[in-house]
mmCIF file of C-alpha atoms in Angstrom:
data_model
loop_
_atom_site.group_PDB
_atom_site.id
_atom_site.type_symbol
_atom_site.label_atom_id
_atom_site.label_comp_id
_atom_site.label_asym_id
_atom_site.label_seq_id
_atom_site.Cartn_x
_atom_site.Cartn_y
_atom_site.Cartn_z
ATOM 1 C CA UNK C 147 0.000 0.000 0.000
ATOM 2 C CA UNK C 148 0.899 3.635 -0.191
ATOM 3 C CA UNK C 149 1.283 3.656 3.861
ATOM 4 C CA UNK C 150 1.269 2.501 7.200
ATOM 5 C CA UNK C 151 -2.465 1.487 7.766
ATOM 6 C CA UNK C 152 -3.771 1.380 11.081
ATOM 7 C CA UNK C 153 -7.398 -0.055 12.293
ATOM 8 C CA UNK C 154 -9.283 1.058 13.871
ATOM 9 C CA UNK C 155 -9.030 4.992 13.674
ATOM 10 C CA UNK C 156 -10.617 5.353 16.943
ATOM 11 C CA UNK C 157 -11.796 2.801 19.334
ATOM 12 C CA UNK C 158 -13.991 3.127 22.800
ATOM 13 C CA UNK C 159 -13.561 0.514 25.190
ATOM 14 C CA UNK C 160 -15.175 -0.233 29.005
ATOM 15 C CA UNK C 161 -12.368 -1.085 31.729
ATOM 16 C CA UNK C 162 -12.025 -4.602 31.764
ATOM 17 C CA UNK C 163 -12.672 -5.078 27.698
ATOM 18 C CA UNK C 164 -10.178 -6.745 26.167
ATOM 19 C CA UNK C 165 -8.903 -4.719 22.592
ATOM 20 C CA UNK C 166 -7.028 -5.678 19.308
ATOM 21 C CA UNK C 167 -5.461 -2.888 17.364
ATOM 22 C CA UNK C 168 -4.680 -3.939 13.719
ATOM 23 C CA UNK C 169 -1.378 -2.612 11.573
ATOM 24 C CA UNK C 170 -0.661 -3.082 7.852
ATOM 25 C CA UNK C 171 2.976 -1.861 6.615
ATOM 26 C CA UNK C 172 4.212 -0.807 3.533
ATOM 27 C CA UNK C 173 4.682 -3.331 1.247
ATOM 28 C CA UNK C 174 7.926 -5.014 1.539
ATOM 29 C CA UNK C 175 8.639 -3.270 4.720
ATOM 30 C CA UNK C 176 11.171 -5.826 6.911
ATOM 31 C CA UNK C 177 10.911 -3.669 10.291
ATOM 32 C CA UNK C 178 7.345 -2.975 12.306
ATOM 33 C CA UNK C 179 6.959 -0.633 15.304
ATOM 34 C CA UNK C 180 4.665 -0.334 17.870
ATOM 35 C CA UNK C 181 5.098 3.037 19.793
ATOM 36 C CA UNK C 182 2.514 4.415 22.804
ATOM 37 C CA UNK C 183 1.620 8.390 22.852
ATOM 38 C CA UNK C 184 -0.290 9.678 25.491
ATOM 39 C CA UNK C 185 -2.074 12.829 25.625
ATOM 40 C CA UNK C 186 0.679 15.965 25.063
ATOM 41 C CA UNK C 187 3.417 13.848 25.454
ATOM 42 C CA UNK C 188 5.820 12.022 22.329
ATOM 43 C CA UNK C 189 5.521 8.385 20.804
ATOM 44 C CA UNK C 190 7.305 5.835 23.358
ATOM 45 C CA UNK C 191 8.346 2.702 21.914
ATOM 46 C CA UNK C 192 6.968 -0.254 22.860
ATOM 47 C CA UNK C 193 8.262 -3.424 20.656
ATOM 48 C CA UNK C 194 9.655 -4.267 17.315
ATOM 49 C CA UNK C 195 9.398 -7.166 14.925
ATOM 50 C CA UNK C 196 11.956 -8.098 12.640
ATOM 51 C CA UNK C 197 9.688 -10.310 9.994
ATOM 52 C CA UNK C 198 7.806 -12.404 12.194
ATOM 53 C CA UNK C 199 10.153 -12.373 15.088
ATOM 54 C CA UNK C 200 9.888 -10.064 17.939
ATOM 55 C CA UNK C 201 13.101 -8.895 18.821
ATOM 56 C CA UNK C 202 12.386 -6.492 21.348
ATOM 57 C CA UNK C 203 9.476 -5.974 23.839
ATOM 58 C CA UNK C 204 10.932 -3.676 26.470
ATOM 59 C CA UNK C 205 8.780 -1.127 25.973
ATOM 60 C CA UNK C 206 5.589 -3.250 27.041
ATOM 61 C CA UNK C 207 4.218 -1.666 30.296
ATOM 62 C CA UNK C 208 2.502 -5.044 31.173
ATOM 63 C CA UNK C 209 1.642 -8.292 30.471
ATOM 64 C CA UNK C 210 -1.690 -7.423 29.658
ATOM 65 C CA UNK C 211 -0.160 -5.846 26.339
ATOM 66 C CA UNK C 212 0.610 -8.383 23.910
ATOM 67 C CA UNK C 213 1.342 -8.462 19.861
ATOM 68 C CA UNK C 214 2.149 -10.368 17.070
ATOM 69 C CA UNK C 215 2.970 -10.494 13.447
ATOM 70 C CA UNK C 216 2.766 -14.413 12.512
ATOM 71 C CA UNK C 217 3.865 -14.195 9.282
ATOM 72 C CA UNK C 218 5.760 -11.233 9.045
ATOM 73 C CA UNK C 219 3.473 -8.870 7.305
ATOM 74 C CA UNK C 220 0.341 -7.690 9.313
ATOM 75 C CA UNK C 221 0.820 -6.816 13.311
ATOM 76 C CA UNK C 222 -1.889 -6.897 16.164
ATOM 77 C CA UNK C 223 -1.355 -5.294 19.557
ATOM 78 C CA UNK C 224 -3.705 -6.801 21.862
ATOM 79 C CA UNK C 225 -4.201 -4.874 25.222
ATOM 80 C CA UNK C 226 -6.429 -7.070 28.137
ATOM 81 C CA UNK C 227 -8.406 -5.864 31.124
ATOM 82 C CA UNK C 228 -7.913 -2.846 29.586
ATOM 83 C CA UNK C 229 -7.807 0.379 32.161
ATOM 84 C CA UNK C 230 -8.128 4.156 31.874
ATOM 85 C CA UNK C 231 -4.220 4.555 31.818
ATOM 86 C CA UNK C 232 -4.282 2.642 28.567
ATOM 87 C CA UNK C 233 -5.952 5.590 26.757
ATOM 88 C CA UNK C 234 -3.523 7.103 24.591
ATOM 89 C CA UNK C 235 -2.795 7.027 20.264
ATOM 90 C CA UNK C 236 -1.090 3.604 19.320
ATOM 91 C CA UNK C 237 1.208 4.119 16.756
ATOM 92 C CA UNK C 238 2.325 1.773 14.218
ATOM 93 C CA UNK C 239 5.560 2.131 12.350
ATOM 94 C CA UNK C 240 7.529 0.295 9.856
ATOM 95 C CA UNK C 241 10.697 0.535 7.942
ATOM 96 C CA UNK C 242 12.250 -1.213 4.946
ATOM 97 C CA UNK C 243 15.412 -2.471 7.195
ATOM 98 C CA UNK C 244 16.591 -1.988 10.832
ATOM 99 C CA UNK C 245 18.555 1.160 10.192
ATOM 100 C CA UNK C 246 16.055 2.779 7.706
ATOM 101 C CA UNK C 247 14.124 5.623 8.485
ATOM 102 C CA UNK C 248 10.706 4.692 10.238
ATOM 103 C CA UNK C 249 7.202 5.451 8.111
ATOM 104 C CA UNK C 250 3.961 6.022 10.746
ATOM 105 C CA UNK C 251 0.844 5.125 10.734
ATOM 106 C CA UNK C 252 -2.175 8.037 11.962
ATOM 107 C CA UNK C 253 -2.676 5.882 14.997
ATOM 108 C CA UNK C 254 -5.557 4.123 17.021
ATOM 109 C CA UNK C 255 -7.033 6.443 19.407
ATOM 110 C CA UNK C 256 -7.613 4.156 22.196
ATOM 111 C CA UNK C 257 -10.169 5.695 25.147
ATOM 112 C CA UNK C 258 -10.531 3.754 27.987
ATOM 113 C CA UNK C 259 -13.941 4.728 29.806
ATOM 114 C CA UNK R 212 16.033 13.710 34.310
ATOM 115 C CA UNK R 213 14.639 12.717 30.998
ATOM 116 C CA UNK R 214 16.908 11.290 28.244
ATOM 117 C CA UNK R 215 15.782 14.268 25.915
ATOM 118 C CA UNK R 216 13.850 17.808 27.208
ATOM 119 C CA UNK R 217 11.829 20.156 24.957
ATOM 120 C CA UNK R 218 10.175 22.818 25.667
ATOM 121 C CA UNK R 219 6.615 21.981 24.329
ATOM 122 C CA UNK R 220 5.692 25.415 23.745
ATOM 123 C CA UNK R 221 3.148 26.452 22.438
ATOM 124 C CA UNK R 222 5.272 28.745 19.986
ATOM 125 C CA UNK R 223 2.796 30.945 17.923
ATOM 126 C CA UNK R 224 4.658 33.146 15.238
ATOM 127 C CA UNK R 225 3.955 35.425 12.268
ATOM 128 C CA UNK R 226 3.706 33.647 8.596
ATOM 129 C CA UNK R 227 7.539 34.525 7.305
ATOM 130 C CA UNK R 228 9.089 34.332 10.438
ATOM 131 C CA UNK R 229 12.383 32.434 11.634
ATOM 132 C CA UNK R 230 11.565 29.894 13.919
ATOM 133 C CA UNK R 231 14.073 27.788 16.533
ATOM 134 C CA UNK R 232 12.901 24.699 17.853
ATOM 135 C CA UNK R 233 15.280 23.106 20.798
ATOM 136 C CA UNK R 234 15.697 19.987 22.400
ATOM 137 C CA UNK R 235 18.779 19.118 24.766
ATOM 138 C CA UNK R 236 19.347 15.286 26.255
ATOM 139 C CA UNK R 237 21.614 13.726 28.896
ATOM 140 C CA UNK R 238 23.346 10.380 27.610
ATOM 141 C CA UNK R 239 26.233 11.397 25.589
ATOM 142 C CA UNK R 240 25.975 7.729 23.662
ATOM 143 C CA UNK R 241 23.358 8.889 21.749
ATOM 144 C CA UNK R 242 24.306 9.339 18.015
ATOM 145 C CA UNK R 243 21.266 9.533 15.546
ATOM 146 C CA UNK R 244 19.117 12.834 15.817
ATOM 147 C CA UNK R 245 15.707 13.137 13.961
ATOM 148 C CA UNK R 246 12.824 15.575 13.279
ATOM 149 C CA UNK R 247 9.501 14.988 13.398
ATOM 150 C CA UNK R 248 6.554 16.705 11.945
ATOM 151 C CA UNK R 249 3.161 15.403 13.503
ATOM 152 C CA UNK R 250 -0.078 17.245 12.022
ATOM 153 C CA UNK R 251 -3.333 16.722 14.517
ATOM 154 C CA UNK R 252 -4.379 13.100 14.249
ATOM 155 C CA UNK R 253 -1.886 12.133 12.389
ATOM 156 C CA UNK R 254 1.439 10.013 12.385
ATOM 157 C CA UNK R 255 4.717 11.602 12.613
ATOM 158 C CA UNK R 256 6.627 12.108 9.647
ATOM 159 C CA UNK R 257 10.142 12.184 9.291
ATOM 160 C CA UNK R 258 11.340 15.935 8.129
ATOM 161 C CA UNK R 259 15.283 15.476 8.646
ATOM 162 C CA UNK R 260 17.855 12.854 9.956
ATOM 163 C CA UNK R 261 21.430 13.387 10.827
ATOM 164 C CA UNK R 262 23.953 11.551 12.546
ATOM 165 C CA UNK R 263 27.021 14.038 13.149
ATOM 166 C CA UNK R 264 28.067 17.160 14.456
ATOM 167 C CA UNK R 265 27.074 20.036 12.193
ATOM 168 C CA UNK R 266 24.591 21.556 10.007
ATOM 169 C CA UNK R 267 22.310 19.385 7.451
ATOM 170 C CA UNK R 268 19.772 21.928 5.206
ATOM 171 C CA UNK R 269 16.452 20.824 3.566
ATOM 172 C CA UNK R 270 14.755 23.838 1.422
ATOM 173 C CA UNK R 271 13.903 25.625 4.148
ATOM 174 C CA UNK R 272 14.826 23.448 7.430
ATOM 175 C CA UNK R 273 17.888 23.381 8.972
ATOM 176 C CA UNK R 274 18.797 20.690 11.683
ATOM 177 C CA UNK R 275 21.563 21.869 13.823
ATOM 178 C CA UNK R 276 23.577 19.244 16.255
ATOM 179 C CA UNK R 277 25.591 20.310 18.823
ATOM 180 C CA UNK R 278 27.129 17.023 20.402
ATOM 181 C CA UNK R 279 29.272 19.196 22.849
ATOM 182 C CA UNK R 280 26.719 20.804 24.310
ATOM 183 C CA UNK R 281 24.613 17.625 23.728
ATOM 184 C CA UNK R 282 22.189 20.126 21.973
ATOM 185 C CA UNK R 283 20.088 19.719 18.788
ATOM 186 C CA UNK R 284 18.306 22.591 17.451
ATOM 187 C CA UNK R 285 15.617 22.824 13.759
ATOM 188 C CA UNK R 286 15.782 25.857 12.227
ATOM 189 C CA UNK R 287 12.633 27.114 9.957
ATOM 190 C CA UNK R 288 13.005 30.136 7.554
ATOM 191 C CA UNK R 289 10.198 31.608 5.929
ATOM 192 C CA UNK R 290 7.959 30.007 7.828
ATOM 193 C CA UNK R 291 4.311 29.563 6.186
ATOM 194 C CA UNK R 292 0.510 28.516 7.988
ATOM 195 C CA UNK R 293 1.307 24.885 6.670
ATOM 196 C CA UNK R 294 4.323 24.735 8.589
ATOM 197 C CA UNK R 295 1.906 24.885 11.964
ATOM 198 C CA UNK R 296 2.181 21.520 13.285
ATOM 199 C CA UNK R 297 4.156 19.255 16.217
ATOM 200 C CA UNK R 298 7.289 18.850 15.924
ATOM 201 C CA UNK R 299 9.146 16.489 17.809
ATOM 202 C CA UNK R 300 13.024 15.588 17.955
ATOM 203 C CA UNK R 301 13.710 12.024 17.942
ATOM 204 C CA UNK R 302 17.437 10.164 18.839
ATOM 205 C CA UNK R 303 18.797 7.076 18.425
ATOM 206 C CA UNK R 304 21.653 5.493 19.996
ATOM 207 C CA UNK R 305 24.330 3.748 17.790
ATOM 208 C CA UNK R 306 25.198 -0.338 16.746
ATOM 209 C CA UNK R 307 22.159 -1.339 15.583
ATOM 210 C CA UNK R 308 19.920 0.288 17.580
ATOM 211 C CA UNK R 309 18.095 3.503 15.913
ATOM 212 C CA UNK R 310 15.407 1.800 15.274
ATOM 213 C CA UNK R 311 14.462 2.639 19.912
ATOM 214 C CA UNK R 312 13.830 6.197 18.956
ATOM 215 C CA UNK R 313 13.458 8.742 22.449
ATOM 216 C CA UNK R 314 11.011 11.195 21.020
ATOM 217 C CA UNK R 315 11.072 14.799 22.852
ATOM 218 C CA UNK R 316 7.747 15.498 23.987
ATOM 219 C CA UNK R 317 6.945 17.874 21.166
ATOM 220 C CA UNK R 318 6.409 21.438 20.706
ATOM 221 C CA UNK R 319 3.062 22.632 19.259
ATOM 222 C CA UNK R 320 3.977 25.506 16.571
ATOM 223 C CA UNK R 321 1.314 27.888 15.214
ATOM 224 C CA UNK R 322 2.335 30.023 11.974
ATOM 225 C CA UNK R 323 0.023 33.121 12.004
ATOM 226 C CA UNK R 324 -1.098 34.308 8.227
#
């Protein structure tokens, strides 16, 4: 595709609901990004895929955040029991190799009610 | 103290007008500087990338880096209402690992026609 698609745009969820946030890369695109931005703040990563391997979840806050890109092309971040400090955009990023520059999505808005 | 500081503004200037956008951060390591341009609800998009001391010039952006002083600095000339936006400085440390950007936290920039 021409960009970083993200699904949904926006997305309302009760405490407690569990949520799946969907990414599509660019085409071809080796490297995918998950980065967290809260209200007036900047993006903070959360984890990175390689293909289908993820190389790096550091960022997760908790193990109710989970995500996955089976076969190396589309991503899901999956946040549980979600709770109001969970509202924030979810960014998607990806990038053609490691050291390439990173391409963003517009972000899920995630609210937490 | 955060890894990188900016002053998140809100900067409102006149259409034409030079503008100076700062950010300063604390672990020396750190080797890959990036600006961001973030419109409302939308993803960040990458404006200029550097990796060394200096000057790098882009039409009408300059990215300054000050390693030193530990100091990185975007310049705009002839600034114009489509230039109002976030903008958020982004680094990267070295060997692999760019791809963990530590975003500023942004600063909100309102050109005035």
């Amino acid at each position: 595709g021409a960009g970083v698609s993200q699904s949904p745009r926006y997305k309302v969820a009760k405490r407690g609901q569990d949520v799946a946030l969907r990414c599509d890369p660019i085409s071809g695109h080796v490297s995918l990004f998950w980065y967290q931005q809260a209200l007036g703040q900047g993006p903070e990563f959360l984890t990175y895929f390689q293909n289908e391997a993820q190389l790096d979840k550091s960022g997760l806050p908790s193990d109710r955040f989970f995500a996955e890109r089976p076969e190396g092309s589309v991503s899901t971040l999956k946040i549980q029991r979600t709770q109001q400090e969970d509202s924030a955009v979810y960014l998607c990023a990806s990038s053609l190799e490691r050291e390439s520059p990173l391409h963003f999505g517009n972000g899920t808005r995630l609210t937490v009610t | 103290q955060k890894e990188v500081e900016q002053d998140p503004g809100p900067l409102s200037v006149p259409e034409g007008a030079i503008v100076s956008l700062n950010c300063t951060y604390s672990n020396s390591a750190f080797q890959y500087f990036m600006w961001y341009r973030q419109y409302s609800r939308k993803g960040p998009e990458l404006l200029m990338y550097t990796y060394s001391s200096g000057n790098k010039e882009d039409g009408r952006f300059t990215a300054q880096v000050d390693k030193s002083s530990k100091y990185i600095s975007l310049f705009i000339r002839d600034s114009q209402p489509s230039d109002s936006a976030t903008y958020l400085c982004a680094i990267a440390l070295p060997g692999g690992s760019n791809y963990k950007l530590t975003f500023g936290k942004g600063t909100l920039l309102t050109v005035n026609p």
